[in-house]
Short mmCIF file of C-alpha atoms in Angstrom, two decimals:
data_model
loop_
_atom_site.label_atom_id
_atom_site.label_comp_id
_atom_site.label_asym_id
_atom_site.label_seq_id
_atom_site.Cartn_x
_atom_site.Cartn_y
_atom_site.Cartn_z
CA MET M 1 3.46 -6.82 -43.67
CA LYS M 2 6.08 -6.39 -46.40
CA ILE M 3 7.00 -3.51 -48.72
CA THR M 4 6.23 -4.48 -52.31
CA LYS M 5 6.68 -1.42 -54.52
CA LEU M 6 7.88 2.20 -54.64
CA THR M 7 6.44 4.55 -57.27
CA THR M 8 7.50 8.17 -57.80
CA TYR M 9 5.46 10.89 -59.47
CA ILE M 10 6.99 14.19 -60.61
CA VAL M 11 4.10 16.66 -60.55
CA PRO M 12 3.59 20.39 -61.10
CA PRO M 13 4.42 22.93 -59.92
CA ARG M 14 7.84 21.63 -58.72
CA TRP M 15 7.19 18.63 -56.47
CA MET M 16 7.71 14.88 -56.38
CA PHE M 17 5.47 12.41 -54.56
CA LEU M 18 6.33 8.85 -53.53
CA LYS M 19 3.88 5.98 -52.98
CA ILE M 20 5.05 2.92 -51.04
CA GLU M 21 2.83 -0.15 -51.35
CA THR M 22 2.59 -3.20 -49.09
CA ASP M 23 1.32 -6.75 -49.47
CA GLU M 24 -1.59 -5.94 -47.14
CA GLY M 25 -2.90 -3.16 -49.38
CA ILE M 26 -1.88 -0.29 -47.09
CA VAL M 27 0.01 2.46 -48.90
CA GLY M 28 2.02 5.38 -47.60
CA TRP M 29 2.89 8.69 -49.23
CA GLY M 30 6.00 10.84 -48.97
CA GLU M 31 7.39 13.93 -50.66
CA PRO M 32 11.09 13.49 -51.50
CA VAL M 33 12.34 16.35 -53.63
CA VAL M 34 15.03 18.96 -54.00
CA GLU M 35 13.58 21.92 -55.84
CA GLY M 36 15.30 21.97 -59.23
CA ARG M 37 16.82 18.49 -58.74
CA ALA M 38 13.71 16.30 -58.80
CA LEU M 39 15.08 13.79 -61.30
CA THR M 40 18.25 13.33 -59.28
CA VAL M 41 16.31 12.65 -56.09
CA GLN M 42 14.01 10.31 -58.01
CA ALA M 43 17.05 8.24 -58.99
CA ALA M 44 18.26 8.21 -55.38
CA VAL M 45 14.87 6.96 -54.14
CA HIS M 46 14.93 4.07 -56.55
CA GLU M 47 18.51 3.18 -55.60
CA LEU M 48 17.31 2.83 -51.99
CA GLU M 49 14.35 0.78 -53.21
CA ASP M 50 16.58 -2.26 -53.72
CA TYR M 51 17.03 -2.60 -49.97
CA LEU M 52 13.45 -1.83 -48.97
CA ILE M 53 11.51 -4.31 -51.11
CA GLY M 54 10.41 -7.25 -48.96
CA LYS M 55 11.13 -5.48 -45.67
CA ASP M 56 8.73 -4.85 -42.77
CA PRO M 57 7.66 -1.17 -43.09
CA PHE M 58 7.22 -0.88 -39.31
CA LEU M 59 10.99 -0.99 -38.67
CA ILE M 60 11.39 2.70 -39.48
CA GLU M 61 14.38 3.48 -37.26
CA ASP M 62 16.36 0.53 -38.59
CA HIS M 63 15.50 1.36 -42.20
CA TRP M 64 16.58 4.95 -41.62
CA ASN M 65 19.94 3.83 -40.26
CA VAL M 66 20.52 1.42 -43.13
CA MET M 67 19.62 4.02 -45.75
CA TYR M 68 21.89 6.58 -44.09
CA ARG M 69 24.82 4.51 -42.84
CA ALA M 70 25.06 1.41 -45.02
CA GLY M 71 25.94 3.20 -48.24
CA PHE M 72 29.23 4.47 -46.77
CA TYR M 73 28.88 7.92 -48.42
CA ARG M 74 26.18 9.91 -46.71
CA GLY M 75 24.42 13.20 -46.25
CA GLY M 76 23.73 16.14 -48.49
CA ALA M 77 20.61 17.43 -50.18
CA VAL M 78 19.91 14.57 -52.60
CA HIS M 79 20.59 11.61 -50.31
CA MET M 80 18.78 13.07 -47.30
CA SER M 81 15.78 14.18 -49.37
CA ALA M 82 15.39 10.67 -50.77
CA ILE M 83 15.51 9.27 -47.22
CA ALA M 84 13.07 11.96 -46.08
CA GLY M 85 10.32 11.01 -48.51
CA ILE M 86 10.71 7.30 -47.79
CA ASP M 87 10.62 7.97 -44.06
CA GLN M 88 7.42 10.02 -44.37
CA ALA M 89 5.75 7.23 -46.34
CA LEU M 90 6.79 4.55 -43.84
CA TRP M 91 5.32 6.57 -40.97
CA ASP M 92 2.15 7.04 -43.03
CA ILE M 93 1.87 3.26 -43.46
CA LYS M 94 2.43 2.60 -39.78
CA GLY M 95 -0.13 5.17 -38.69
CA LYS M 96 -2.73 3.84 -41.11
CA ALA M 97 -2.10 0.24 -40.06
CA LEU M 98 -2.56 1.13 -36.40
CA GLY M 99 -5.39 3.59 -36.98
CA GLN M 100 -3.46 6.44 -35.33
CA PRO M 101 -2.04 9.79 -36.44
CA ILE M 102 1.74 9.81 -36.53
CA HIS M 103 1.91 12.32 -33.69
CA SER M 104 0.09 9.81 -31.47
CA LEU M 105 2.81 7.25 -32.18
CA LEU M 106 5.46 9.86 -31.34
CA GLY M 107 4.10 10.38 -27.84
CA GLY M 108 1.00 12.46 -28.42
CA GLN M 109 0.39 16.06 -29.36
CA VAL M 110 1.32 18.96 -27.09
CA ARG M 111 -0.77 21.46 -29.12
CA ASP M 112 -4.01 21.47 -31.09
CA LYS M 113 -2.90 23.99 -33.69
CA ILE M 114 0.13 26.00 -34.74
CA LYS M 115 0.58 29.51 -36.07
CA VAL M 116 1.36 29.73 -39.78
CA TYR M 117 2.83 32.46 -41.92
CA SER M 118 2.12 33.35 -45.50
CA TRP M 119 4.61 34.36 -48.14
CA ILE M 120 3.88 37.65 -49.84
CA GLY M 121 5.02 38.80 -53.23
CA GLY M 122 7.68 37.33 -55.43
CA ASP M 123 11.42 37.29 -55.63
CA ARG M 124 11.73 41.07 -55.89
CA PRO M 125 10.87 43.10 -52.77
CA SER M 126 9.22 45.78 -54.92
CA ASP M 127 6.46 43.28 -55.69
CA VAL M 128 5.41 42.64 -52.11
CA ALA M 129 4.27 45.81 -50.35
CA ASN M 130 0.79 45.90 -51.93
CA ASN M 131 0.07 42.29 -50.94
CA ALA M 132 0.72 42.54 -47.20
CA LYS M 133 -2.66 44.04 -46.25
CA ASP M 134 -4.52 41.40 -48.27
CA VAL M 135 -2.72 38.54 -46.49
CA VAL M 136 -3.47 40.00 -43.07
CA ALA M 137 -7.10 40.52 -44.09
CA ARG M 138 -7.31 36.77 -44.80
CA GLY M 139 -6.45 36.10 -41.16
CA PHE M 140 -2.71 35.52 -41.14
CA LYS M 141 -0.85 36.96 -38.16
CA ALA M 142 2.60 36.58 -39.67
CA ILE M 143 4.09 37.07 -43.13
CA LYS M 144 7.44 36.45 -44.78
CA LEU M 145 9.12 38.06 -47.76
CA ASN M 146 12.44 38.11 -49.52
CA GLY M 147 14.45 40.90 -47.96
CA CYS M 148 16.62 42.03 -50.83
CA GLU M 149 17.59 41.53 -54.42
CA GLU M 150 20.97 40.27 -55.54
CA MET M 151 23.77 41.82 -53.52
CA GLN M 152 27.49 41.60 -54.12
CA ILE M 153 29.89 40.76 -51.31
CA VAL M 154 30.34 44.51 -50.76
CA ASP M 155 27.65 46.59 -52.39
CA THR M 156 26.30 50.12 -52.55
CA TYR M 157 24.11 51.62 -49.86
CA ASP M 158 21.19 52.25 -52.24
CA LYS M 159 20.38 48.53 -52.10
CA VAL M 160 20.32 48.65 -48.32
CA GLU M 161 18.01 51.66 -48.42
CA LYS M 162 15.68 49.91 -50.87
CA ALA M 163 15.38 46.87 -48.59
CA VAL M 164 14.74 49.07 -45.56
CA GLU M 165 12.13 51.10 -47.45
CA THR M 166 10.23 47.95 -48.38
CA ILE M 167 10.12 46.68 -44.80
CA ALA M 168 9.19 50.12 -43.49
CA THR M 169 6.29 50.34 -45.95
CA ILE M 170 5.00 46.93 -44.94
CA ARG M 171 5.31 47.65 -41.22
CA GLU M 172 3.35 50.88 -41.67
CA ALA M 173 0.68 49.07 -43.71
CA ILE M 174 0.01 46.18 -41.31
CA GLY M 175 0.71 47.79 -37.95
CA PRO M 176 3.11 46.97 -35.13
CA TYR M 177 1.88 43.53 -34.06
CA ILE M 178 1.86 41.37 -37.19
CA GLY M 179 4.99 39.25 -37.42
CA ILE M 180 7.33 39.95 -40.32
CA GLY M 181 9.95 37.40 -41.27
CA VAL M 182 12.61 38.68 -43.65
CA ASP M 183 14.39 36.05 -45.74
CA PHE M 184 17.80 37.08 -47.02
CA HIS M 185 17.88 33.71 -48.86
CA GLY M 186 21.64 33.49 -48.49
CA ARG M 187 21.92 36.31 -51.04
CA VAL M 188 23.88 38.51 -48.66
CA HIS M 189 27.51 38.04 -47.72
CA ARG M 190 29.08 38.85 -44.38
CA PRO M 191 30.13 42.47 -44.99
CA MET M 192 26.61 43.54 -46.03
CA ALA M 193 24.63 41.20 -43.76
CA LYS M 194 25.67 43.01 -40.59
CA VAL M 195 24.73 46.33 -42.19
CA LEU M 196 21.27 45.09 -43.18
CA ALA M 197 20.63 43.45 -39.82
CA LYS M 198 21.42 46.69 -38.01
CA GLU M 199 19.37 48.89 -40.35
CA LEU M 200 16.28 46.64 -40.08
CA GLU M 201 16.42 46.50 -36.28
CA PRO M 202 13.85 49.31 -35.71
CA TYR M 203 11.09 47.41 -37.53
CA LYS M 204 10.75 44.73 -34.82
CA LEU M 205 11.00 41.71 -37.11
CA LEU M 206 9.83 38.24 -36.17
CA PHE M 207 13.14 36.91 -37.51
CA ILE M 208 15.77 37.33 -40.19
CA GLU M 209 16.32 34.14 -42.16
CA GLU M 210 19.59 32.97 -43.72
CA PRO M 211 21.33 36.32 -43.24
CA VAL M 212 24.34 34.47 -44.66
CA LEU M 213 24.71 31.09 -46.31
CA SER M 214 24.85 28.15 -43.93
CA GLU M 215 28.43 27.44 -44.99
CA ASN M 216 29.39 30.95 -43.82
CA ARG M 217 27.70 30.68 -40.44
CA GLU M 218 30.82 31.76 -38.55
CA ALA M 219 29.66 35.26 -39.57
CA LEU M 220 26.55 34.89 -37.40
CA LYS M 221 28.50 35.89 -34.30
CA GLU M 222 29.14 39.35 -35.68
CA ILE M 223 25.62 39.68 -37.13
CA ALA M 224 24.08 38.73 -33.79
CA ASN M 225 26.14 41.44 -32.14
CA HIS M 226 24.67 44.05 -34.50
CA CYS M 227 21.01 43.40 -33.70
CA SER M 228 18.61 41.75 -31.28
CA THR M 229 16.37 40.30 -34.02
CA PRO M 230 16.08 36.49 -33.81
CA ILE M 231 18.18 34.71 -36.43
CA ALA M 232 16.69 31.75 -38.31
CA LEU M 233 18.60 29.21 -40.37
CA GLY M 234 18.48 25.60 -41.47
CA GLU M 235 16.69 24.90 -44.75
CA ARG M 236 20.03 23.95 -46.35
CA LEU M 237 21.17 21.70 -43.51
CA TYR M 238 20.27 18.04 -43.76
CA SER M 239 20.94 16.09 -40.57
CA ARG M 240 21.40 16.37 -36.81
CA TRP M 241 25.16 16.40 -37.45
CA ASP M 242 24.81 19.46 -39.71
CA PHE M 243 22.85 21.23 -36.97
CA LYS M 244 25.18 20.22 -34.13
CA SER M 245 27.69 23.05 -34.53
CA VAL M 246 24.93 25.58 -35.25
CA LEU M 247 23.45 24.84 -31.84
CA SER M 248 26.73 24.68 -29.98
CA ASP M 249 27.88 28.02 -31.47
CA GLY M 250 24.81 29.65 -29.94
CA TYR M 251 23.99 32.38 -32.48
CA VAL M 252 20.86 30.92 -34.12
CA ASP M 253 17.52 31.40 -32.37
CA ILE M 254 15.23 29.47 -34.73
CA LEU M 255 16.01 26.20 -36.53
CA GLN M 256 14.29 25.59 -39.87
CA PRO M 257 14.87 21.98 -40.93
CA ASP M 258 12.89 20.89 -43.98
CA LEU M 259 10.93 17.65 -43.49
CA SER M 260 11.49 16.77 -47.17
CA HIS M 261 15.22 17.53 -47.09
CA ALA M 262 16.50 16.71 -43.61
CA GLY M 263 15.81 13.00 -43.31
CA GLY M 264 12.06 13.13 -42.78
CA ILE M 265 10.01 12.78 -39.61
CA THR M 266 12.50 10.50 -37.87
CA GLU M 267 15.44 12.87 -38.23
CA CYS M 268 13.61 16.16 -37.77
CA ARG M 269 12.07 14.94 -34.51
CA LYS M 270 15.64 14.47 -33.24
CA ILE M 271 16.76 17.85 -34.55
CA ALA M 272 13.80 19.45 -32.77
CA ALA M 273 14.77 17.77 -29.49
CA MET M 274 18.37 18.92 -29.87
CA ALA M 275 17.15 22.48 -30.42
CA GLU M 276 14.93 22.32 -27.35
CA ALA M 277 17.92 21.37 -25.22
CA TYR M 278 19.59 24.62 -26.35
CA ASP M 279 16.39 26.68 -25.82
CA VAL M 280 16.18 27.25 -29.58
CA ALA M 281 12.84 27.48 -31.39
CA LEU M 282 11.63 25.27 -34.24
CA ALA M 283 9.96 26.57 -37.41
CA PRO M 284 10.09 23.88 -40.13
CA HIS M 285 10.81 25.03 -43.67
CA CYS M 286 8.03 24.01 -46.08
CA PRO M 287 7.47 25.83 -49.40
CA LEU M 288 6.36 22.46 -50.83
CA GLY M 289 3.27 20.29 -51.26
CA PRO M 290 0.57 18.78 -49.04
CA ILE M 291 2.50 15.67 -48.03
CA ALA M 292 5.44 17.73 -46.82
CA LEU M 293 3.12 20.05 -44.89
CA ALA M 294 1.31 17.12 -43.27
CA ALA M 295 4.67 15.66 -42.21
CA CYS M 296 5.72 19.02 -40.71
CA LEU M 297 2.52 19.23 -38.69
CA GLN M 298 3.19 15.79 -37.17
CA VAL M 299 6.53 17.02 -35.82
CA ASP M 300 5.07 20.40 -34.80
CA ALA M 301 2.42 18.52 -32.82
CA VAL M 302 4.95 16.80 -30.57
CA SER M 303 7.69 19.47 -30.38
CA TYR M 304 7.35 21.86 -27.46
CA ASN M 305 9.66 24.41 -29.09
CA ALA M 306 7.75 24.59 -32.41
CA PHE M 307 6.12 28.02 -32.69
CA ILE M 308 5.27 28.68 -36.35
CA GLN M 309 4.95 26.71 -39.57
CA GLU M 310 5.76 27.76 -43.11
CA GLN M 311 3.19 26.66 -45.69
CA SER M 312 2.87 27.23 -49.42
CA LEU M 313 -0.84 27.88 -50.01
CA GLY M 314 -0.89 30.53 -52.71
CA ILE M 315 2.89 30.97 -52.79
CA HIS M 316 4.30 32.54 -55.94
CA TYR M 317 6.11 29.31 -56.91
CA ASN M 318 2.82 27.40 -57.21
CA LYS M 319 2.06 27.97 -60.88
CA GLY M 320 -0.67 25.69 -62.23
CA ASN M 321 -1.21 23.65 -59.07
CA ASP M 322 -1.46 24.39 -55.35
CA ILE M 323 -1.27 22.24 -52.22
CA LEU M 324 -4.98 21.41 -51.94
CA ASP M 325 -5.23 20.16 -55.53
CA TYR M 326 -3.64 16.80 -54.75
CA ILE M 327 -5.69 15.75 -51.72
CA SER M 328 -9.31 14.60 -51.43
CA ASN M 329 -9.90 15.76 -47.83
CA LYS M 330 -9.16 19.41 -48.52
CA GLU M 331 -10.63 20.39 -45.16
CA VAL M 332 -7.75 18.66 -43.32
CA PHE M 333 -5.67 21.86 -43.30
CA LYS M 334 -8.05 23.99 -41.24
CA TYR M 335 -6.81 27.57 -41.40
CA ALA M 336 -8.38 29.96 -38.88
CA ASP M 337 -7.20 33.12 -37.13
CA GLY M 338 -3.63 32.69 -38.31
CA PHE M 339 -3.35 29.06 -37.20
CA VAL M 340 -3.69 25.64 -38.83
CA SER M 341 -5.09 22.66 -36.95
CA ILE M 342 -3.03 19.52 -36.33
CA PRO M 343 -4.42 16.70 -38.55
CA GLN M 344 -6.16 13.93 -36.60
CA GLY M 345 -6.56 11.24 -39.27
CA PRO M 346 -4.48 8.05 -39.35
CA GLY M 347 -0.92 8.32 -40.61
CA LEU M 348 -0.21 11.72 -42.12
CA GLY M 349 -3.92 12.49 -41.95
CA ILE M 350 -4.27 13.34 -45.64
CA GLU M 351 -6.00 11.44 -48.43
CA VAL M 352 -3.93 11.75 -51.59
CA ASP M 353 -6.00 11.93 -54.79
CA GLU M 354 -3.99 9.30 -56.60
CA ALA M 355 -5.89 9.57 -59.88
CA TYR M 356 -5.15 13.28 -60.03
CA VAL M 357 -1.50 12.69 -59.12
CA ILE M 358 -1.17 10.21 -62.00
CA GLU M 359 -2.85 12.63 -64.38
CA ARG M 360 -0.61 15.57 -63.47
CA ALA M 361 2.50 13.37 -63.53
CA LYS M 362 1.91 13.01 -67.28
CA GLU M 363 2.87 16.68 -67.56
CA GLY M 364 5.51 16.60 -64.80
CA HIS M 365 7.97 19.49 -64.61
CA ARG M 366 11.58 20.49 -65.04
CA TRP M 367 11.47 23.42 -62.60
CA ARG M 368 14.67 25.40 -62.23
CA ASN M 369 15.36 28.45 -60.12
CA PRO M 370 16.38 31.53 -62.08
CA VAL M 371 20.04 32.35 -62.64
CA TRP M 372 20.78 35.87 -61.46
CA ARG M 373 23.85 37.91 -62.33
CA HIS M 374 25.40 41.05 -60.90
CA GLU M 375 25.97 44.15 -63.00
CA ASP M 376 29.54 43.01 -63.60
CA GLY M 377 28.36 39.70 -65.09
CA SER M 378 29.30 37.43 -62.19
CA VAL M 379 26.68 34.99 -60.94
CA ALA M 380 24.58 36.11 -57.98
CA GLU M 381 23.05 34.05 -55.19
CA TRP M 382 19.35 33.51 -55.80
#
């Protein structure tokens, strides 16, 4: 079998899909994208295409190494996201050719299902409190929300009180046993992060996510000493080498690699194994489409330390299209009692509705995250 063609489709709401074709008629799908940089990743995919055409798609590990190592310059969001989508598609081809789900080829599943959480509200915490009860009523046992608005490096205590009030209201509304993940989104700098972490401690959170930006992770030591809440981080790290120091430092409890950003199934399986060796949990980041979610579930299936999976069904970013719109076997993501089942079909286990993908690619998108500014006019982390 030989790879014959790579085709990319930029589709709403903010995703990009990749189809890899072979001379035996078997095709694989991947989801290489950086939100807000889809065109850049698209170019990177097609630069890697030059090497892949004519190659045996089964040699996934070798292709990964060539794509990563043979270009001399390596790593970062764009390069690793391009590799990620290609890697997902190659695994999809191999699974389909052998009639096996990817998790079977990775050693076999250790679980039948995995807990999922649902995002509530929008970017502003004031939007979210009224939605928490509805999400729990739909069967979810864990939720996540943005924990604060823009916050300067040292800010006033009213913003801390507003964040605490939001979490307190949600905790009261849904009771003591529903998991609440609070995402600081890297909006908070070191001086305020330790204040927020301490003030939110009484609400028994499932985790706090990106309490500081990944590049400021030396601050995690002090934050960890201000609270016992598990700390999650990793959506803006892109390889096992990026995660190496995070694990060795010992202050992160949950790793969140993104299967569409951190080198795909091949790399994230290795990151998961590294985390397990440090007794650190795995919770893959996935506010993306159905291909990305299917890839995450393959790694969740074989990773003992995976405990919860992000998914984007109904997320506030999904304007115009949602994750089930692009697949024919919509029943594949079986949500029940706060869990989703591990797909059992060959490859990724999903059937992409190619005709619909082509139709929506005619509209495409140029999604950009908003630009926030502080009261003094300086740009704020979003």
